[in-house]
């Protein structure tokens, strides 16, 4: 007589998985650690990165648009979708939509990332207080001199 053996099934208890992080490129307020902290976000690492094919505008706050002649500097971080939801729902942030972009790190590595871009440009002069913080952050991260000068030009 042949006895068939049946594999036993084991039910594994579902263990919570850590929230998945995505690469995100910040070019405005969220480059500043203190602004990220207001949204309850403290990235483990912050890496300077360059987004080619876009130009920055300050009207009254930072936004970007496609341009074949320019590049935007900012920072690359890893964040969860919950982190991003908290940041972009903070008072005064406005409407930004996530777009997939390809940034280049200081080390020359190409990195796919999300970048939040407003659906339309503003039509106001630069907020000088905001701009001063943005220029200070750009200097602190060691962005190229020409880019810092570009940011400063929005004060005029």
PDB file of N, CA and C in Angstrom, residues 70-155:
ATOM      1  N   UNK A  70      18.482  75.253 -19.179  1.00  0.00           N
ATOM      2  CA  UNK A  70      18.762  75.516 -17.773  1.00  0.00           C
ATOM      3  C   UNK A  70      18.849  74.236 -16.952  1.00  0.00           C
ATOM      4  N   UNK A  71      19.227  74.416 -15.709  1.00  0.00           N
ATOM      5  CA  UNK A  71      19.237  73.325 -14.731  1.00  0.00           C
ATOM      6  C   UNK A  71      18.850  73.905 -13.375  1.00  0.00           C
ATOM      7  N   UNK A  72      18.296  73.062 -12.539  1.00  0.00           N
ATOM      8  CA  UNK A  72      17.881  73.456 -11.195  1.00  0.00           C
ATOM      9  C   UNK A  72      18.670  72.620 -10.198  1.00  0.00           C
ATOM     10  N   UNK A  73      19.183  73.268  -9.166  1.00  0.00           N
ATOM     11  CA  UNK A  73      19.878  72.550  -8.094  1.00  0.00           C
ATOM     12  C   UNK A  73      18.935  72.388  -6.914  1.00  0.00           C
ATOM     13  N   UNK A  74      19.130  71.303  -6.197  1.00  0.00           N
ATOM     14  CA  UNK A  74      18.311  71.027  -5.032  1.00  0.00           C
ATOM     15  C   UNK A  74      18.914  69.885  -4.256  1.00  0.00           C
ATOM     16  N   UNK A  75      18.081  69.222  -3.473  1.00  0.00           N
ATOM     17  CA  UNK A  75      18.567  68.109  -2.664  1.00  0.00           C
ATOM     18  C   UNK A  75      17.734  66.865  -2.931  1.00  0.00           C
ATOM     19  N   UNK A  76      18.397  65.735  -2.813  1.00  0.00           N
ATOM     20  CA  UNK A  76      17.779  64.431  -3.004  1.00  0.00           C
ATOM     21  C   UNK A  76      17.675  63.753  -1.646  1.00  0.00           C
ATOM     22  N   UNK A  77      16.478  63.310  -1.296  1.00  0.00           N
ATOM     23  CA  UNK A  77      16.245  62.621  -0.024  1.00  0.00           C
ATOM     24  C   UNK A  77      15.401  61.377  -0.283  1.00  0.00           C
ATOM     25  N   UNK A  78      15.374  60.496   0.695  1.00  0.00           N
ATOM     26  CA  UNK A  78      14.453  59.360   0.671  1.00  0.00           C
ATOM     27  C   UNK A  78      13.326  59.658   1.643  1.00  0.00           C
ATOM     28  N   UNK A  79      12.088  59.470   1.191  1.00  0.00           N
ATOM     29  CA  UNK A  79      10.919  59.757   2.023  1.00  0.00           C
ATOM     30  C   UNK A  79       9.841  58.715   1.754  1.00  0.00           C
ATOM     31  N   UNK A  80       8.993  58.506   2.732  1.00  0.00           N
ATOM     32  CA  UNK A  80       7.839  57.636   2.520  1.00  0.00           C
ATOM     33  C   UNK A  80       6.709  58.477   1.921  1.00  0.00           C
ATOM     34  N   UNK A  81       5.718  57.809   1.371  1.00  0.00           N
ATOM     35  CA  UNK A  81       4.565  58.544   0.844  1.00  0.00           C
ATOM     36  C   UNK A  81       3.832  59.272   1.972  1.00  0.00           C
ATOM     37  N   UNK A  82       3.841  58.696   3.166  1.00  0.00           N
ATOM     38  CA  UNK A  82       3.224  59.370   4.318  1.00  0.00           C
ATOM     39  C   UNK A  82       3.986  60.654   4.656  1.00  0.00           C
ATOM     40  N   UNK A  83       5.324  60.616   4.581  1.00  0.00           N
ATOM     41  CA  UNK A  83       6.130  61.824   4.811  1.00  0.00           C
ATOM     42  C   UNK A  83       5.738  62.909   3.811  1.00  0.00           C
ATOM     43  N   UNK A  84       5.643  62.524   2.545  1.00  0.00           N
ATOM     44  CA  UNK A  84       5.328  63.488   1.486  1.00  0.00           C
ATOM     45  C   UNK A  84       3.923  64.052   1.659  1.00  0.00           C
ATOM     46  N   UNK A  85       2.993  63.209   2.049  1.00  0.00           N
ATOM     47  CA  UNK A  85       1.624  63.670   2.295  1.00  0.00           C
ATOM     48  C   UNK A  85       1.614  64.722   3.403  1.00  0.00           C
ATOM     49  N   UNK A  86       2.360  64.469   4.479  1.00  0.00           N
ATOM     50  CA  UNK A  86       2.423  65.439   5.584  1.00  0.00           C
ATOM     51  C   UNK A  86       3.050  66.749   5.116  1.00  0.00           C
ATOM     52  N   UNK A  87       4.160  66.665   4.384  1.00  0.00           N
ATOM     53  CA  UNK A  87       4.849  67.877   3.944  1.00  0.00           C
ATOM     54  C   UNK A  87       3.970  68.717   3.021  1.00  0.00           C
ATOM     55  N   UNK A  88       3.400  68.078   2.011  1.00  0.00           N
ATOM     56  CA  UNK A  88       2.654  68.838   1.009  1.00  0.00           C
ATOM     57  C   UNK A  88       1.243  69.213   1.446  1.00  0.00           C
ATOM     58  N   UNK A  89       0.830  68.810   2.649  1.00  0.00           N
ATOM     59  CA  UNK A  89      -0.462  69.250   3.169  1.00  0.00           C
ATOM     60  C   UNK A  89      -0.293  70.308   4.262  1.00  0.00           C
ATOM     61  N   UNK A  90       0.954  70.753   4.485  1.00  0.00           N
ATOM     62  CA  UNK A  90       1.195  71.807   5.474  1.00  0.00           C
ATOM     63  C   UNK A  90       0.557  73.116   5.003  1.00  0.00           C
ATOM     64  N   UNK A  91       0.134  73.931   5.965  1.00  0.00           N
ATOM     65  CA  UNK A  91      -0.445  75.237   5.647  1.00  0.00           C
ATOM     66  C   UNK A  91       0.530  76.068   4.824  1.00  0.00           C
ATOM     67  N   UNK A  92       0.009  76.736   3.803  1.00  0.00           N
ATOM     68  CA  UNK A  92       0.798  77.661   3.012  1.00  0.00           C
ATOM     69  C   UNK A  92       1.629  77.034   1.911  1.00  0.00           C
ATOM     70  N   UNK A  93       1.579  75.718   1.740  1.00  0.00           N
ATOM     71  CA  UNK A  93       2.427  75.070   0.731  1.00  0.00           C
ATOM     72  C   UNK A  93       1.850  75.226  -0.669  1.00  0.00           C
ATOM     73  N   UNK A  94       0.570  75.156  -0.840  1.00  0.00           N
ATOM     74  CA  UNK A  94      -0.024  75.283  -2.165  1.00  0.00           C
ATOM     75  C   UNK A  94      -0.128  73.933  -2.858  1.00  0.00           C
ATOM     76  N   UNK A  95      -0.541  73.981  -4.121  1.00  0.00           N
ATOM     77  CA  UNK A  95      -0.768  72.759  -4.896  1.00  0.00           C
ATOM     78  C   UNK A  95       0.488  72.398  -5.676  1.00  0.00           C
ATOM     79  N   UNK A  96       0.969  71.194  -5.451  1.00  0.00           N
ATOM     80  CA  UNK A  96       2.110  70.653  -6.183  1.00  0.00           C
ATOM     81  C   UNK A  96       1.747  69.248  -6.629  1.00  0.00           C
ATOM     82  N   UNK A  97       2.134  68.889  -7.840  1.00  0.00           N
ATOM     83  CA  UNK A  97       1.851  67.558  -8.368  1.00  0.00           C
ATOM     84  C   UNK A  97       3.158  66.802  -8.569  1.00  0.00           C
ATOM     85  N   UNK A  98       3.206  65.524  -8.179  1.00  0.00           N
ATOM     86  CA  UNK A  98       4.445  64.752  -8.333  1.00  0.00           C
ATOM     87  C   UNK A  98       4.699  64.382  -9.791  1.00  0.00           C
ATOM     88  N   UNK A  99       5.937  64.547 -10.210  1.00  0.00           N
ATOM     89  CA  UNK A  99       6.361  64.130 -11.547  1.00  0.00           C
ATOM     90  C   UNK A  99       7.639  63.323 -11.413  1.00  0.00           C
ATOM     91  N   UNK A 100       7.801  62.365 -12.293  1.00  0.00           N
ATOM     92  CA  UNK A 100       9.028  61.569 -12.314  1.00  0.00           C
ATOM     93  C   UNK A 100      10.105  62.351 -13.055  1.00  0.00           C
ATOM     94  N   UNK A 101      11.284  62.445 -12.455  1.00  0.00           N
ATOM     95  CA  UNK A 101      12.410  63.146 -13.077  1.00  0.00           C
ATOM     96  C   UNK A 101      13.665  62.292 -12.912  1.00  0.00           C
ATOM     97  N   UNK A 102      14.713  62.695 -13.587  1.00  0.00           N
ATOM     98  CA  UNK A 102      16.009  62.038 -13.470  1.00  0.00           C
ATOM     99  C   UNK A 102      17.015  63.099 -13.050  1.00  0.00           C
ATOM    100  N   UNK A 103      17.561  62.978 -11.846  1.00  0.00           N
ATOM    101  CA  UNK A 103      18.522  63.957 -11.346  1.00  0.00           C
ATOM    102  C   UNK A 103      19.918  63.356 -11.355  1.00  0.00           C
ATOM    103  N   UNK A 104      20.904  64.235 -11.305  1.00  0.00           N
ATOM    104  CA  UNK A 104      22.303  63.809 -11.245  1.00  0.00           C
ATOM    105  C   UNK A 104      22.887  64.257  -9.915  1.00  0.00           C
ATOM    106  N   UNK A 105      23.451  63.323  -9.171  1.00  0.00           N
ATOM    107  CA  UNK A 105      24.048  63.653  -7.879  1.00  0.00           C
ATOM    108  C   UNK A 105      25.423  64.275  -8.093  1.00  0.00           C
ATOM    109  N   UNK A 106      25.983  64.833  -7.019  1.00  0.00           N
ATOM    110  CA  UNK A 106      27.324  65.422  -7.115  1.00  0.00           C
ATOM    111  C   UNK A 106      28.356  64.403  -7.566  1.00  0.00           C
ATOM    112  N   UNK A 107      28.143  63.149  -7.236  1.00  0.00           N
ATOM    113  CA  UNK A 107      29.062  62.089  -7.634  1.00  0.00           C
ATOM    114  C   UNK A 107      28.870  61.627  -9.067  1.00  0.00           C
ATOM    115  N   UNK A 108      27.916  62.231  -9.783  1.00  0.00           N
ATOM    116  CA  UNK A 108      27.688  61.890 -11.182  1.00  0.00           C
ATOM    117  C   UNK A 108      26.709  60.745 -11.402  1.00  0.00           C
ATOM    118  N   UNK A 109      26.078  60.267 -10.339  1.00  0.00           N
ATOM    119  CA  UNK A 109      25.120  59.164 -10.463  1.00  0.00           C
ATOM    120  C   UNK A 109      23.764  59.707 -10.903  1.00  0.00           C
ATOM    121  N   UNK A 110      23.146  59.044 -11.882  1.00  0.00           N
ATOM    122  CA  UNK A 110      21.795  59.411 -12.294  1.00  0.00           C
ATOM    123  C   UNK A 110      20.806  58.678 -11.398  1.00  0.00           C
ATOM    124  N   UNK A 111      19.815  59.398 -10.903  1.00  0.00           N
ATOM    125  CA  UNK A 111      18.866  58.833  -9.948  1.00  0.00           C
ATOM    126  C   UNK A 111      17.440  59.234 -10.322  1.00  0.00           C
ATOM    127  N   UNK A 112      16.565  58.265 -10.597  1.00  0.00           N
ATOM    128  CA  UNK A 112      15.150  58.613 -10.777  1.00  0.00           C
ATOM    129  C   UNK A 112      14.592  59.129  -9.452  1.00  0.00           C
ATOM    130  N   UNK A 113      13.722  60.118  -9.528  1.00  0.00           N
ATOM    131  CA  UNK A 113      13.157  60.700  -8.305  1.00  0.00           C
ATOM    132  C   UNK A 113      11.799  61.312  -8.605  1.00  0.00           C
ATOM    133  N   UNK A 114      11.025  61.508  -7.558  1.00  0.00           N
ATOM    134  CA  UNK A 114       9.812  62.305  -7.667  1.00  0.00           C
ATOM    135  C   UNK A 114      10.199  63.759  -7.452  1.00  0.00           C
ATOM    136  N   UNK A 115       9.517  64.634  -8.152  1.00  0.00           N
ATOM    137  CA  UNK A 115       9.714  66.070  -7.970  1.00  0.00           C
ATOM    138  C   UNK A 115       8.326  66.697  -8.004  1.00  0.00           C
ATOM    139  N   UNK A 116       8.009  67.488  -7.003  1.00  0.00           N
ATOM    140  CA  UNK A 116       6.687  68.100  -6.919  1.00  0.00           C
ATOM    141  C   UNK A 116       6.727  69.477  -7.567  1.00  0.00           C
ATOM    142  N   UNK A 117       5.853  69.657  -8.559  1.00  0.00           N
ATOM    143  CA  UNK A 117       5.844  70.866  -9.382  1.00  0.00           C
ATOM    144  C   UNK A 117       4.431  71.443  -9.388  1.00  0.00           C
ATOM    145  N   UNK A 118       4.291  72.766  -9.217  1.00  0.00           N
ATOM    146  CA  UNK A 118       2.949  73.355  -9.272  1.00  0.00           C
ATOM    147  C   UNK A 118       2.373  73.231 -10.688  1.00  0.00           C
ATOM    148  N   UNK A 119       1.054  73.089 -10.812  1.00  0.00           N
ATOM    149  CA  UNK A 119       0.457  72.961 -12.143  1.00  0.00           C
ATOM    150  C   UNK A 119       0.520  74.254 -12.956  1.00  0.00           C
ATOM    151  N   UNK A 120       0.711  75.395 -12.296  1.00  0.00           N
ATOM    152  CA  UNK A 120       0.802  76.677 -12.997  1.00  0.00           C
ATOM    153  C   UNK A 120       1.782  77.579 -12.255  1.00  0.00           C
ATOM    154  N   UNK A 121       2.410  78.476 -13.009  1.00  0.00           N
ATOM    155  CA  UNK A 121       3.322  79.441 -12.393  1.00  0.00           C
ATOM    156  C   UNK A 121       2.530  80.556 -11.740  1.00  0.00           C
ATOM    157  N   UNK A 122       3.144  81.127 -10.718  1.00  0.00           N
ATOM    158  CA  UNK A 122       2.549  82.294 -10.079  1.00  0.00           C
ATOM    159  C   UNK A 122       2.804  83.521 -10.940  1.00  0.00           C
ATOM    160  N   UNK A 123       2.205  84.612 -10.573  1.00  0.00           N
ATOM    161  CA  UNK A 123       2.394  85.849 -11.329  1.00  0.00           C
ATOM    162  C   UNK A 123       2.602  86.992 -10.347  1.00  0.00           C
ATOM    163  N   UNK A 124       3.490  86.749  -9.373  1.00  0.00           N
ATOM    164  CA  UNK A 124       3.744  87.736  -8.334  1.00  0.00           C
ATOM    165  C   UNK A 124       5.246  87.927  -8.188  1.00  0.00           C
ATOM    166  N   UNK A 125       5.660  89.061  -7.630  1.00  0.00           N
ATOM    167  CA  UNK A 125       7.090  89.233  -7.362  1.00  0.00           C
ATOM    168  C   UNK A 125       7.555  88.257  -6.287  1.00  0.00           C
ATOM    169  N   UNK A 126       8.840  88.034  -6.255  1.00  0.00           N
ATOM    170  CA  UNK A 126       9.428  87.111  -5.281  1.00  0.00           C
ATOM    171  C   UNK A 126       9.171  87.586  -3.858  1.00  0.00           C
ATOM    172  N   UNK A 127       8.875  86.659  -2.986  1.00  0.00           N
ATOM    173  CA  UNK A 127       8.778  86.918  -1.552  1.00  0.00           C
ATOM    174  C   UNK A 127      10.221  87.033  -1.056  1.00  0.00           C
ATOM    175  N   UNK A 128      10.647  88.241  -0.695  1.00  0.00           N
ATOM    176  CA  UNK A 128      12.063  88.480  -0.366  1.00  0.00           C
ATOM    177  C   UNK A 128      12.537  87.698   0.854  1.00  0.00           C
ATOM    178  N   UNK A 129      11.700  87.552   1.855  1.00  0.00           N
ATOM    179  CA  UNK A 129      12.080  86.763   3.030  1.00  0.00           C
ATOM    180  C   UNK A 129      12.294  85.306   2.660  1.00  0.00           C
ATOM    181  N   UNK A 130      11.377  84.769   1.879  1.00  0.00           N
ATOM    182  CA  UNK A 130      11.481  83.389   1.392  1.00  0.00           C
ATOM    183  C   UNK A 130      12.761  83.228   0.572  1.00  0.00           C
ATOM    184  N   UNK A 131      12.986  84.200  -0.329  1.00  0.00           N
ATOM    185  CA  UNK A 131      14.153  84.144  -1.209  1.00  0.00           C
ATOM    186  C   UNK A 131      15.451  84.169  -0.406  1.00  0.00           C
ATOM    187  N   UNK A 132      15.514  84.977   0.645  1.00  0.00           N
ATOM    188  CA  UNK A 132      16.720  85.036   1.480  1.00  0.00           C
ATOM    189  C   UNK A 132      17.005  83.669   2.104  1.00  0.00           C
ATOM    190  N   UNK A 133      15.966  82.979   2.567  1.00  0.00           N
ATOM    191  CA  UNK A 133      16.145  81.630   3.130  1.00  0.00           C
ATOM    192  C   UNK A 133      16.607  80.646   2.059  1.00  0.00           C
ATOM    193  N   UNK A 134      16.054  80.777   0.853  1.00  0.00           N
ATOM    194  CA  UNK A 134      16.418  79.878  -0.242  1.00  0.00           C
ATOM    195  C   UNK A 134      17.883  80.075  -0.640  1.00  0.00           C
ATOM    196  N   UNK A 135      18.311  81.331  -0.743  1.00  0.00           N
ATOM    197  CA  UNK A 135      19.706  81.632  -1.088  1.00  0.00           C
ATOM    198  C   UNK A 135      20.639  81.113   0.005  1.00  0.00           C
ATOM    199  N   UNK A 136      20.260  81.295   1.254  1.00  0.00           N
ATOM    200  CA  UNK A 136      21.074  80.799   2.363  1.00  0.00           C
ATOM    201  C   UNK A 136      21.217  79.278   2.294  1.00  0.00           C
ATOM    202  N   UNK A 137      20.133  78.578   2.005  1.00  0.00           N
ATOM    203  CA  UNK A 137      20.188  77.114   1.875  1.00  0.00           C
ATOM    204  C   UNK A 137      21.083  76.717   0.706  1.00  0.00           C
ATOM    205  N   UNK A 138      20.964  77.422  -0.416  1.00  0.00           N
ATOM    206  CA  UNK A 138      21.774  77.117  -1.598  1.00  0.00           C
ATOM    207  C   UNK A 138      23.265  77.278  -1.286  1.00  0.00           C
ATOM    208  N   UNK A 139      23.605  78.343  -0.580  1.00  0.00           N
ATOM    209  CA  UNK A 139      25.006  78.543  -0.185  1.00  0.00           C
ATOM    210  C   UNK A 139      25.458  77.449   0.781  1.00  0.00           C
ATOM    211  N   UNK A 140      24.597  77.120   1.732  1.00  0.00           N
ATOM    212  CA  UNK A 140      24.924  76.102   2.729  1.00  0.00           C
ATOM    213  C   UNK A 140      25.202  74.742   2.113  1.00  0.00           C
ATOM    214  N   UNK A 141      24.496  74.424   1.048  1.00  0.00           N
ATOM    215  CA  UNK A 141      24.711  73.143   0.367  1.00  0.00           C
ATOM    216  C   UNK A 141      25.848  73.206  -0.647  1.00  0.00           C
ATOM    217  N   UNK A 142      26.407  74.404  -0.861  1.00  0.00           N
ATOM    218  CA  UNK A 142      27.518  74.533  -1.801  1.00  0.00           C
ATOM    219  C   UNK A 142      27.100  74.491  -3.262  1.00  0.00           C
ATOM    220  N   UNK A 143      25.889  74.973  -3.568  1.00  0.00           N
ATOM    221  CA  UNK A 143      25.460  75.026  -4.962  1.00  0.00           C
ATOM    222  C   UNK A 143      26.420  75.928  -5.736  1.00  0.00           C
ATOM    223  N   UNK A 144      26.550  75.731  -7.046  1.00  0.00           N
ATOM    224  CA  UNK A 144      27.470  76.554  -7.844  1.00  0.00           C
ATOM    225  C   UNK A 144      27.149  78.048  -7.722  1.00  0.00           C
ATOM    226  N   UNK A 145      28.197  78.865  -7.802  1.00  0.00           N
ATOM    227  CA  UNK A 145      28.036  80.312  -7.686  1.00  0.00           C
ATOM    228  C   UNK A 145      27.039  80.879  -8.679  1.00  0.00           C
ATOM    229  N   UNK A 146      27.076  80.398  -9.931  1.00  0.00           N
ATOM    230  CA  UNK A 146      26.153  80.926 -10.942  1.00  0.00           C
ATOM    231  C   UNK A 146      24.697  80.656 -10.557  1.00  0.00           C
ATOM    232  N   UNK A 147      24.452  79.536  -9.872  1.00  0.00           N
ATOM    233  CA  UNK A 147      23.080  79.204  -9.498  1.00  0.00           C
ATOM    234  C   UNK A 147      22.623  80.088  -8.335  1.00  0.00           C
ATOM    235  N   UNK A 148      23.502  80.324  -7.377  1.00  0.00           N
ATOM    236  CA  UNK A 148      23.176  81.223  -6.263  1.00  0.00           C
ATOM    237  C   UNK A 148      22.876  82.614  -6.823  1.00  0.00           C
ATOM    238  N   UNK A 149      23.688  83.074  -7.785  1.00  0.00           N
ATOM    239  CA  UNK A 149      23.445  84.381  -8.414  1.00  0.00           C
ATOM    240  C   UNK A 149      22.101  84.395  -9.138  1.00  0.00           C
ATOM    241  N   UNK A 150      21.748  83.297  -9.771  1.00  0.00           N
ATOM    242  CA  UNK A 150      20.447  83.198 -10.451  1.00  0.00           C
ATOM    243  C   UNK A 150      19.325  83.380  -9.430  1.00  0.00           C
ATOM    244  N   UNK A 151      19.438  82.722  -8.290  1.00  0.00           N
ATOM    245  CA  UNK A 151      18.420  82.885  -7.249  1.00  0.00           C
ATOM    246  C   UNK A 151      18.367  84.333  -6.767  1.00  0.00           C
ATOM    247  N   UNK A 152      19.537  84.920  -6.526  1.00  0.00           N
ATOM    248  CA  UNK A 152      19.591  86.305  -6.035  1.00  0.00           C
ATOM    249  C   UNK A 152      18.973  87.279  -7.031  1.00  0.00           C
ATOM    250  N   UNK A 153      19.025  86.954  -8.320  1.00  0.00           N
ATOM    251  CA  UNK A 153      18.494  87.860  -9.346  1.00  0.00           C
ATOM    252  C   UNK A 153      16.983  88.051  -9.223  1.00  0.00           C
ATOM    253  N   UNK A 154      16.296  87.147  -8.554  1.00  0.00           N
ATOM    254  CA  UNK A 154      14.849  87.283  -8.395  1.00  0.00           C
ATOM    255  C   UNK A 154      14.483  88.376  -7.397  1.00  0.00           C
ATOM    256  N   UNK A 155      15.453  88.904  -6.660  1.00  0.00           N
ATOM    257  CA  UNK A 155      15.189  89.978  -5.696  1.00  0.00           C
ATOM    258  C   UNK A 155      15.028  91.325  -6.394  1.00  0.00           C
TER     259      UNK A 155
END
